[in-house]
Coordinates of C-alpha atoms in Angstrom, one line a residue:
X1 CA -5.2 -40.3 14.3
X2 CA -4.3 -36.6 14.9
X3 CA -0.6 -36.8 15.9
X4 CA -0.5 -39.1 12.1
X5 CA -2.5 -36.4 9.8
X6 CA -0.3 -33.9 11.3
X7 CA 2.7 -35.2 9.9
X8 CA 1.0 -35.7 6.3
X9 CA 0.7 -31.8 4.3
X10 CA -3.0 -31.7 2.3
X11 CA -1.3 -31.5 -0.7
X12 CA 2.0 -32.9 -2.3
X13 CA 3.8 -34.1 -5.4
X14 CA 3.4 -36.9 -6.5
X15 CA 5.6 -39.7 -5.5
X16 CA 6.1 -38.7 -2.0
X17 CA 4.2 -40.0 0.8
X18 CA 6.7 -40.8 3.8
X19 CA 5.5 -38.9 7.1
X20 CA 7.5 -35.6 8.0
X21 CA 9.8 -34.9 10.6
X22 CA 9.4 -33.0 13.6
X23 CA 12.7 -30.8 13.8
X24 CA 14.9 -27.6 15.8
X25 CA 14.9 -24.8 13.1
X26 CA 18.5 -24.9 14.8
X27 CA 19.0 -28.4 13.8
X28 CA 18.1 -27.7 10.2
X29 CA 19.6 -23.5 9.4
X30 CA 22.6 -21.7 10.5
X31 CA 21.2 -18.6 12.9
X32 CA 23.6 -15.3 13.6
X33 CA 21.9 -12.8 15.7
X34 CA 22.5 -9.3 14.8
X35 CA 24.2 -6.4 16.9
X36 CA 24.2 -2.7 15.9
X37 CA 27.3 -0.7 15.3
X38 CA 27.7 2.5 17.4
X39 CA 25.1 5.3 15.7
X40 CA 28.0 7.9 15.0
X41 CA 29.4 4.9 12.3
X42 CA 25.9 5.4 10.3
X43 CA 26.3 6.8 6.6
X44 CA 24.7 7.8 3.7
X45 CA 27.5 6.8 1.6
X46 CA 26.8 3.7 -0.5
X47 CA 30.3 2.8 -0.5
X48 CA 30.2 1.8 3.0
X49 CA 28.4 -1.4 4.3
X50 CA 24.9 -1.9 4.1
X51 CA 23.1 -2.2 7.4
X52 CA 19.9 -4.1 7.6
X53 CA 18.1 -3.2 11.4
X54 CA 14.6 -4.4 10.7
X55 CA 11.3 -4.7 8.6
X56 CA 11.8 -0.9 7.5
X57 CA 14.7 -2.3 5.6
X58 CA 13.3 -5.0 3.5
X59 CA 10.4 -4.3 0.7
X60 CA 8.6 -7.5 -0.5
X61 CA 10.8 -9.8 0.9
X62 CA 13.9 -7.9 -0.6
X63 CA 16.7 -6.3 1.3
X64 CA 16.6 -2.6 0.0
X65 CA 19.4 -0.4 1.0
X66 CA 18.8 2.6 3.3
X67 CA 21.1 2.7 6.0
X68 CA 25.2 1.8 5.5
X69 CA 28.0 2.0 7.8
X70 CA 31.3 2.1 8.2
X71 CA 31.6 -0.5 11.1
X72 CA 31.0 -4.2 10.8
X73 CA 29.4 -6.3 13.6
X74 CA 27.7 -9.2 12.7
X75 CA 27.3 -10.5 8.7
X76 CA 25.0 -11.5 6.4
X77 CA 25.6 -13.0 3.7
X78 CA 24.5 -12.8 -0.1
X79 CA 21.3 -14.7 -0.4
X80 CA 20.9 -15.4 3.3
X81 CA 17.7 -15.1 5.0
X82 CA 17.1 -12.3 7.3
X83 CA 14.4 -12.3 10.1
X84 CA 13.1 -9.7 11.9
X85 CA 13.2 -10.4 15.8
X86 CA 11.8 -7.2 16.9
X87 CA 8.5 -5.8 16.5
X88 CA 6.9 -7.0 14.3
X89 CA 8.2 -10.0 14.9
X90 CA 8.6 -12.7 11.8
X91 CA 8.9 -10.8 8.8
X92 CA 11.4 -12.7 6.7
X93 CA 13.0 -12.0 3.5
X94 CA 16.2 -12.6 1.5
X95 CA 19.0 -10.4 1.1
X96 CA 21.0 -9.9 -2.5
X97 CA 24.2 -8.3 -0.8
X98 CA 26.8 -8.8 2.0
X99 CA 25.1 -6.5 5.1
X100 CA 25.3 -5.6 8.1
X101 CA 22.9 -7.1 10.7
X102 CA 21.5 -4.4 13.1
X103 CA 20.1 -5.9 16.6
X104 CA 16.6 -5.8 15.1
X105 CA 17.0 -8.7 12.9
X106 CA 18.7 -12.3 12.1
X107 CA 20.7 -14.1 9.4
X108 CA 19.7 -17.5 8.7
X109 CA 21.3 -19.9 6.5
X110 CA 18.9 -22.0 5.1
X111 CA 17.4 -23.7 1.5
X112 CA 13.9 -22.1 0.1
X113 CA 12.4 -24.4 1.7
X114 CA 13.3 -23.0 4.9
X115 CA 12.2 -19.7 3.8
X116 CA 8.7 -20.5 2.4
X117 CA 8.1 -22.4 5.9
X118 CA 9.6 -19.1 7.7
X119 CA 6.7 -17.1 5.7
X120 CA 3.8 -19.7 6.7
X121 CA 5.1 -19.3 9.9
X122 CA 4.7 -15.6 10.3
X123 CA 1.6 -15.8 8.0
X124 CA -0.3 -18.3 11.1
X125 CA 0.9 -16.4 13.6
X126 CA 4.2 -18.8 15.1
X127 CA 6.1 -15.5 16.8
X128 CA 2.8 -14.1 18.8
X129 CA 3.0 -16.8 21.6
X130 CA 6.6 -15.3 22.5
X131 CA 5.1 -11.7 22.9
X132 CA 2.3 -12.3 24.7
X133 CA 1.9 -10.1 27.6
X134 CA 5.4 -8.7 26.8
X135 CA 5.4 -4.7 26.5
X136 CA 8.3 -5.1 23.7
X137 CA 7.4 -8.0 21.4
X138 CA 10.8 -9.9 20.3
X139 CA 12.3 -13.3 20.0
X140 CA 15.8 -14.3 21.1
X141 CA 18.2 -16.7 19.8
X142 CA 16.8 -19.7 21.9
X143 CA 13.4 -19.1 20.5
X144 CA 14.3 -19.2 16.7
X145 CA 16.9 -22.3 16.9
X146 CA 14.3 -24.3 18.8
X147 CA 11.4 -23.2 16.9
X148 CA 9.8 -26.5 15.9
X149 CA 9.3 -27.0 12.0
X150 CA 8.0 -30.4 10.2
X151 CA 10.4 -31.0 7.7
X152 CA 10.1 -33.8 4.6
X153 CA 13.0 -35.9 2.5
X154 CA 15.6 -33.1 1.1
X155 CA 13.7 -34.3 -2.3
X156 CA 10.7 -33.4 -1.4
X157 CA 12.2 -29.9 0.5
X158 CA 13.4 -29.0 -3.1
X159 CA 10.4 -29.7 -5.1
X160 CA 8.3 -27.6 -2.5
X161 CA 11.0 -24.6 -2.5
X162 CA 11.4 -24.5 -6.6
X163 CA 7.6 -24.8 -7.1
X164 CA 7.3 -21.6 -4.1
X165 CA 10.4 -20.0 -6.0
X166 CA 8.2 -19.9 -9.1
X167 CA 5.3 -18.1 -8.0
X168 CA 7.2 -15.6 -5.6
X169 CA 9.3 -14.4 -9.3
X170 CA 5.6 -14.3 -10.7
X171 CA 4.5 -11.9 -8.0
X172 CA 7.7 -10.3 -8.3
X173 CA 6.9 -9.6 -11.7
X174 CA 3.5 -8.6 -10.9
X175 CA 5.0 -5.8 -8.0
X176 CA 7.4 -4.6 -10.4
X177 CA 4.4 -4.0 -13.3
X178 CA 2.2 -2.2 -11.1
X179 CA 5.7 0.3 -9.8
X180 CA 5.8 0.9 -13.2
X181 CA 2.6 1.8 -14.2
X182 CA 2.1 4.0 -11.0
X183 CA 5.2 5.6 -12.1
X184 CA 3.6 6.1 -15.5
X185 CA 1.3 8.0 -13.8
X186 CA 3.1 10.3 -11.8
X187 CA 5.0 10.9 -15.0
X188 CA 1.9 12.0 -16.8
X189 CA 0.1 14.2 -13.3
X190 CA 3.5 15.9 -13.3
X191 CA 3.8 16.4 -17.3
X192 CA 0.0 17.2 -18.0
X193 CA -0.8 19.8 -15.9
X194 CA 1.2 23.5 -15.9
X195 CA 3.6 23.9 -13.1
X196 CA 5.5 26.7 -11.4
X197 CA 3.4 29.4 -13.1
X198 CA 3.2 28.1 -16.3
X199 CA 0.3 28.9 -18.4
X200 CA 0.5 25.5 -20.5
X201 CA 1.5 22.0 -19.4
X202 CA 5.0 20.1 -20.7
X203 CA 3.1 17.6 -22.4
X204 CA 0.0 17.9 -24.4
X205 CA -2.2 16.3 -26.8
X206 CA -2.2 17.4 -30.6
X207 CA -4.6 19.9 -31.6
X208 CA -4.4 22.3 -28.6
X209 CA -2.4 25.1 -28.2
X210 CA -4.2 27.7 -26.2
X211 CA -3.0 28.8 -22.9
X212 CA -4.9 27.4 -20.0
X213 CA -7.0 29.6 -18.3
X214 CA -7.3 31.1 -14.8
X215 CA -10.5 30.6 -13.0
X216 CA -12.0 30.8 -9.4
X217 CA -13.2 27.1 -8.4
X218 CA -16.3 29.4 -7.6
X219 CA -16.6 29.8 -11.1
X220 CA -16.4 26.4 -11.9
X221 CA -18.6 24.7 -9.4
X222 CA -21.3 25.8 -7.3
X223 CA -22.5 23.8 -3.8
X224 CA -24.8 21.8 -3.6
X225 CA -27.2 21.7 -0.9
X226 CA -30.3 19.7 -1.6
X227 CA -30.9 17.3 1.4
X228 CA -31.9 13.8 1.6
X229 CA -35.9 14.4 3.3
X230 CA -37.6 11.2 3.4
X231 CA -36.1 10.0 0.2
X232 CA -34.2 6.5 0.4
X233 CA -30.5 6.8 -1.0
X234 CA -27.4 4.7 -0.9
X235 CA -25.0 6.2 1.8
X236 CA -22.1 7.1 0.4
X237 CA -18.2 7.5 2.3
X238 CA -15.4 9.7 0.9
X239 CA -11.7 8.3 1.0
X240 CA -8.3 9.7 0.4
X241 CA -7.2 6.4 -1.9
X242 CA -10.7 5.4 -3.6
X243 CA -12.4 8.9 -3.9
X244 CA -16.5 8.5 -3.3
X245 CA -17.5 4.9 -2.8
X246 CA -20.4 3.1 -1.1
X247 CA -20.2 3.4 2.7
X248 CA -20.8 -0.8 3.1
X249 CA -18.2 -1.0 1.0
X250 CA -16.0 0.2 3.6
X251 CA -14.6 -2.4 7.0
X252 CA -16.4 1.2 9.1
X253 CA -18.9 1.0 11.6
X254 CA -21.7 3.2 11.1
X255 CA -22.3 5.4 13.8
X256 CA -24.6 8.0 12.3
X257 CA -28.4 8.0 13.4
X258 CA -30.9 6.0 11.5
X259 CA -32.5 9.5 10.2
X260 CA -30.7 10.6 7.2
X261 CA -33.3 13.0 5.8
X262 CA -30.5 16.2 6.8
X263 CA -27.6 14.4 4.6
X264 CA -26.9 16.1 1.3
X265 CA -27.6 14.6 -2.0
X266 CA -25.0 13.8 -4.6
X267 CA -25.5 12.9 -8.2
X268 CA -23.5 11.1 -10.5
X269 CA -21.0 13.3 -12.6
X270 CA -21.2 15.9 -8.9
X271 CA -17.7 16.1 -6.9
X272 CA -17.8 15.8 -2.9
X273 CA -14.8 16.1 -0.7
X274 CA -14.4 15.6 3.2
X275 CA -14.6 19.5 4.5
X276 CA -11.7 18.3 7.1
X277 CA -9.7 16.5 5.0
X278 CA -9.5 18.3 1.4
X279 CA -6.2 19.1 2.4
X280 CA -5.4 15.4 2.5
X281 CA -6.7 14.4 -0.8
X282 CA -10.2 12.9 0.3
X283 CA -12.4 13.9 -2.6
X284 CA -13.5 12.3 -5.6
X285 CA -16.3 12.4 -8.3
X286 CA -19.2 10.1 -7.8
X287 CA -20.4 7.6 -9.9
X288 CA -24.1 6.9 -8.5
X289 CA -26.3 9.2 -6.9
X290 CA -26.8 9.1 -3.0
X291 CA -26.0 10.7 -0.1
X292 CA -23.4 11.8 2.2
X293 CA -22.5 13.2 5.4
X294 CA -24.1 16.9 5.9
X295 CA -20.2 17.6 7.3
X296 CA -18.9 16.9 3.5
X297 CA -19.1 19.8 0.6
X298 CA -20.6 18.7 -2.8
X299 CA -20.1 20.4 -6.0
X300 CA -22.0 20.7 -8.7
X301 CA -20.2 21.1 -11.9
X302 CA -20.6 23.8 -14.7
X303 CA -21.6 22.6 -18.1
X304 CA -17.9 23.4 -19.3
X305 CA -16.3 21.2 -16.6
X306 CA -15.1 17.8 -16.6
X307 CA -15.1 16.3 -13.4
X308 CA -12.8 13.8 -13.9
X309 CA -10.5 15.9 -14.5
X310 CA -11.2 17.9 -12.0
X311 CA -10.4 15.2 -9.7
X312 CA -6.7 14.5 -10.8
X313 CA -6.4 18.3 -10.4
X314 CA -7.4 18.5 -6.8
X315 CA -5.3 15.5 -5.8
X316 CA -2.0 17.6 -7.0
X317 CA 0.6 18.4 -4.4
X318 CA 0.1 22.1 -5.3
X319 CA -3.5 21.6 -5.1
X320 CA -3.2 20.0 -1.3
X321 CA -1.2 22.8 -0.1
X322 CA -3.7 25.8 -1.8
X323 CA -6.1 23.7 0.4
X324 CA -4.2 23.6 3.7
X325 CA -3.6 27.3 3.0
X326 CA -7.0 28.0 2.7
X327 CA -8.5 25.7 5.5
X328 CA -9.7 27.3 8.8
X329 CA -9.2 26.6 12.1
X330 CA -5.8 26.6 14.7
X331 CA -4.8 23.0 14.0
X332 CA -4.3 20.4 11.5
X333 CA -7.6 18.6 13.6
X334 CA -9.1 21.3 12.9
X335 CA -8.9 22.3 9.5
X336 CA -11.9 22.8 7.5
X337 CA -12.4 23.9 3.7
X338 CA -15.9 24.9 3.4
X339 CA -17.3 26.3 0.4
X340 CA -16.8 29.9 1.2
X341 CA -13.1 29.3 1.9
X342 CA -13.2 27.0 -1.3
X343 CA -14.7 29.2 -3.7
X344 CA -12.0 32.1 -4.7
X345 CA -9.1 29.4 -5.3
X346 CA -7.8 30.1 -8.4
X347 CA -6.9 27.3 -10.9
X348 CA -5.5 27.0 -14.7
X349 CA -8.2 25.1 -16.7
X350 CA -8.5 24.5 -20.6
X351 CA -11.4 24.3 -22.6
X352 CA -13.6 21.0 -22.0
X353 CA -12.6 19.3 -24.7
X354 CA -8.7 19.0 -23.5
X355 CA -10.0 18.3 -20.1
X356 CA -11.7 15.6 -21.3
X357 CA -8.8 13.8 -22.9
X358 CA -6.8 14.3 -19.9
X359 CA -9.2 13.4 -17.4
X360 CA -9.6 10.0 -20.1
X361 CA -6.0 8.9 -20.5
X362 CA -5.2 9.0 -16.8
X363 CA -8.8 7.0 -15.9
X364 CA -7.6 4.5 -18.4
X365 CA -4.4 4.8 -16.0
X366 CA -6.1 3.9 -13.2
X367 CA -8.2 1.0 -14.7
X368 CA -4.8 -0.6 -15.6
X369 CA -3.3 -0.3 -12.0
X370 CA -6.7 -1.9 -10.8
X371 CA -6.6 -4.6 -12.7
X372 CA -2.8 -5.4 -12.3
X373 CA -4.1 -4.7 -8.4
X374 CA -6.3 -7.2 -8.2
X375 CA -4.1 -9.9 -10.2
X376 CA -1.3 -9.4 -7.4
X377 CA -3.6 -9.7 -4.9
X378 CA -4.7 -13.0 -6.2
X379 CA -1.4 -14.2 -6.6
X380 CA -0.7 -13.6 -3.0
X381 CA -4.0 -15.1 -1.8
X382 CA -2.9 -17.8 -4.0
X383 CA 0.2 -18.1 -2.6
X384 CA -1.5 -18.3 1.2
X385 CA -3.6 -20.7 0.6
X386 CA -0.2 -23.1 -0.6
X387 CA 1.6 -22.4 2.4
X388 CA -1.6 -23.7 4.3
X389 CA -1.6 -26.7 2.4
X390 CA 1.7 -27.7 1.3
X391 CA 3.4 -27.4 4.9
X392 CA 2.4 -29.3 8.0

C-alpha cells in the first residue's frame, strides 16, 4: 500500500491520475560539471565572461554577476539551471546569461519542472545523506545523474512547472517591492539627517528652516537606574534588527537566574541599548514597560526629545562609529559604552516638532517593509507547503 501512495502526489490537477515514475535525474536533464579557470584570469571587467563558482553567486534563485573572466572552461547556458555541489550543497537557481561554471557548481538542462523538484529536494534535505560524516560536504557527478526523482506524463510535468512558474514571478515581485522600499529608506536616513558637518539636512519638511542644533546626548537623556525589586515585569531583550522586544519572543535560551529584582526598569517612550554592542546598532525605543538586563543602559528622555527619532539617529553609520570611538576596552569583545562614555557625544538635533515628523515618516517606513515582510514570507511558506504536496 506504501510503495502505491508513494507514487500518487497529495494534490494534482485535475484530469491526471496515472502513477509516477521512478527515474535517473540523468535519465531526465543534461548535467555539465563545472571546472575553475586559473585565478590570475579573474576580472572585474563586465566585458569578460561571467563566472558563476557557487551559492555566493546566485540571489533568490538568480544568477547575479560578481566574478567574470577572461578564460572559458565549462558553459552554461542562458536559462540553464545551475546547482551548487559544494557546501552548501543543493541550492539551485537559474541563470539569465551565458557563464562560466566554477568547480563549485553544475549546469543542468532541464524543464521547470525539473527545477521546482531540484528546490523540494534541497528544501527536505536530498544532498545531506552524501555529506554525512564527510569533513567537505559536496556531491559529484555520479550523485546528481543518479539522483532518483518521481517524474509524471510530460502533461502533467508542464502544468506543475507553469502553475510553480507563477508563484515564483509573484514572490519575485514581492522581493523586488520590499528592495525598493528598503532603498526608499536609505534614501530618506541619508537625505533627512545633516551630513559631513552640515548644520541642516538635504531634505526637509516645509515649515522649518532653522539650523539643527548641537547637543551633548547628556543633555538629551539622562540614565535610568531604577531596579526591578520584587516587582513582576515582562523581560525584555535588545536586538540589532528589531530594537527592544519581548525576550520569549526571541528562539534564546534564558540563562539568567530566576531573581530579577537587580534588572533595571524601562518604560514605554525610554531608549535602552546593549552597553557592548551600541556600536553595532543594538538599541531601540521601547514600546511596553519591563525590564532588562542590569548589563544594558536605559535612557530616559527629555521632555523636548522624540525617541523615535532618536532611534533612526543612533542607528546612522556616523552614529556607530562616534560609538566605537567612544567605547572602552582593548578589543572589539570588549567594547563597552556606558553612560559616562555616552554622555558628552555631541549630536545635531531640531526642535521636537521636526523630530517628530521625521521620526513619523520613516516609522510609517518601517510599517510598510513589515507588512510587505510578512506577505513574502507567506508566499514562500506557501510555496513549501506545494512542493510538499505536489511532488512525490
Amino acid at each position: 500500500m506504501k510503495d502505491n501512495q508513494a507514487k500518487y502526489p497529495q494534490l494534482r490537477f485535475k484530469g491526471f491520475t496515472d502513477p509516477w515514475e521512478q527515474r535517473k535525474l540523468g535519465e531526465e536533464a543534461q548535467l555539465t560539471m563545472g571546472q575553475s579557470p586559473n585565478s590570475e584570469n579573474y576580472t572585474e571587467n563586465p566585458d569578460d565572461y561571467i563566472l558563476v563558482q557557487g551559492n555566493a553567486d546566485m540571489k533568490n534563485g538568480r544568477v547575479v554577476p560578481r566574478v567574470w573572466t577572461t578564460q572559458v572552461t565549462k558553459k552554461a547556458e542562458k536559462s540553464d539551471l545551475i546547482l551548487s555541489v559544494r557546501a552548501p550543497v543543493g541550492d539551485i537557481g537559474k541563470t539569465d546569461y551565458d557563464v562560466v561554471l566554477g568547480r563549485g557548481v553544475a549546469a543542468i538542462k532541464g524543464n521547470e519542472f525539473i527545477f521546482q523538484q531540484l528546490g523540494k529536494m534541497k528544501l527536505t534535505g536530498y544532498w545531506t545523506r552524501y555529506s554525512t560524516g564527510s569533513t567537505f560536504e559536496s556531491i559529484n557527478s555520479n550523485d546528481i545523474k543518479d539522483a532518483k526523482i518521481m517524474v509524471p506524463v510530460e502533461e502533467e510535468q508542464q502544468k506543475i512547472g507553469s502553475f510553480f512558474k507563477q508563484l515564483d514571478n509573484t514572490i519575485t515581485l514581492h522581493q523586488r517591492k520590499l528592495a525598493k522600499l528598503k532603498e526608499l529608506k536609505q534614501g530618506y536616513l541619508q537625505k533627512m539627517f545633516p551630513k559631513n558637518g552640515a548644520k541642516v539636512p538635504e531634505l526637509r519638511f516645509a515649515g522649518f528652516a532653522d539650523a539643527w542644533e548641537q547637543r551633548k546626548l547628556g543633555d538629551i537623556f539622562s540614565e535610568r537606574n531604577e531596579r526591578a525589586n520584587s516587582g513582576q515585569y515582562k523581560m525584555l531583550s535588545i536586538t540589532v534588527d528589531s530594537g527592544i522586544v519581548p525576550a520569549d519572543s526571541l528562539d534564546r535560551k534564558d540563562n539568567s537566574s530566576s531573581d530579577k529584582s537587580h534588572y533595571k526598569r524601562v518604560f514605554e517612550g525610554d531608549i535602552a541599548y546593549n552597553s557592548m554592542r551600541m556600536w553595532q546598532g543594538a538599541s531601540g525605543v521601547s514600546e511596553m514597560n519591563g525590564i532588562v538586563s542590569p548589563a544594558y543602559t536605559v535612557l530616559k528622555p527629555s521632555k523636548q526629545t522624540d525617541t523615535k527619532f532618536i532611534s533612526y539617529l543612533f542607528k546612522l553609520t556616523p552614529m556607530l562609529q562616534s560609538f566605537q570611538k567612544n567605547s572602552q576596552g582593548l578589543t572589539s569583545d570588549t567594547w563597552n559604552l556606558k553612560y559616562k562614555q555616552f554622555s558628552p557625544i555631541k549630536v545635531k538635533n531640531p526642535i521636537l516638532n521636526e523630530q517628530m515628523k521625521i521620526g513619523k515618516v520613516l516609522e510609517m517606513l518601517d510599517d510598510s517593509i513589515a507588512a510587505n515582510q510578512r506577505k513574502l514570507e507567506k508566499l514562500q511558506e506557501l510555496k513549501k507547503g506545494y512542493l510538499q504536496k505536489m511532488f512525490v
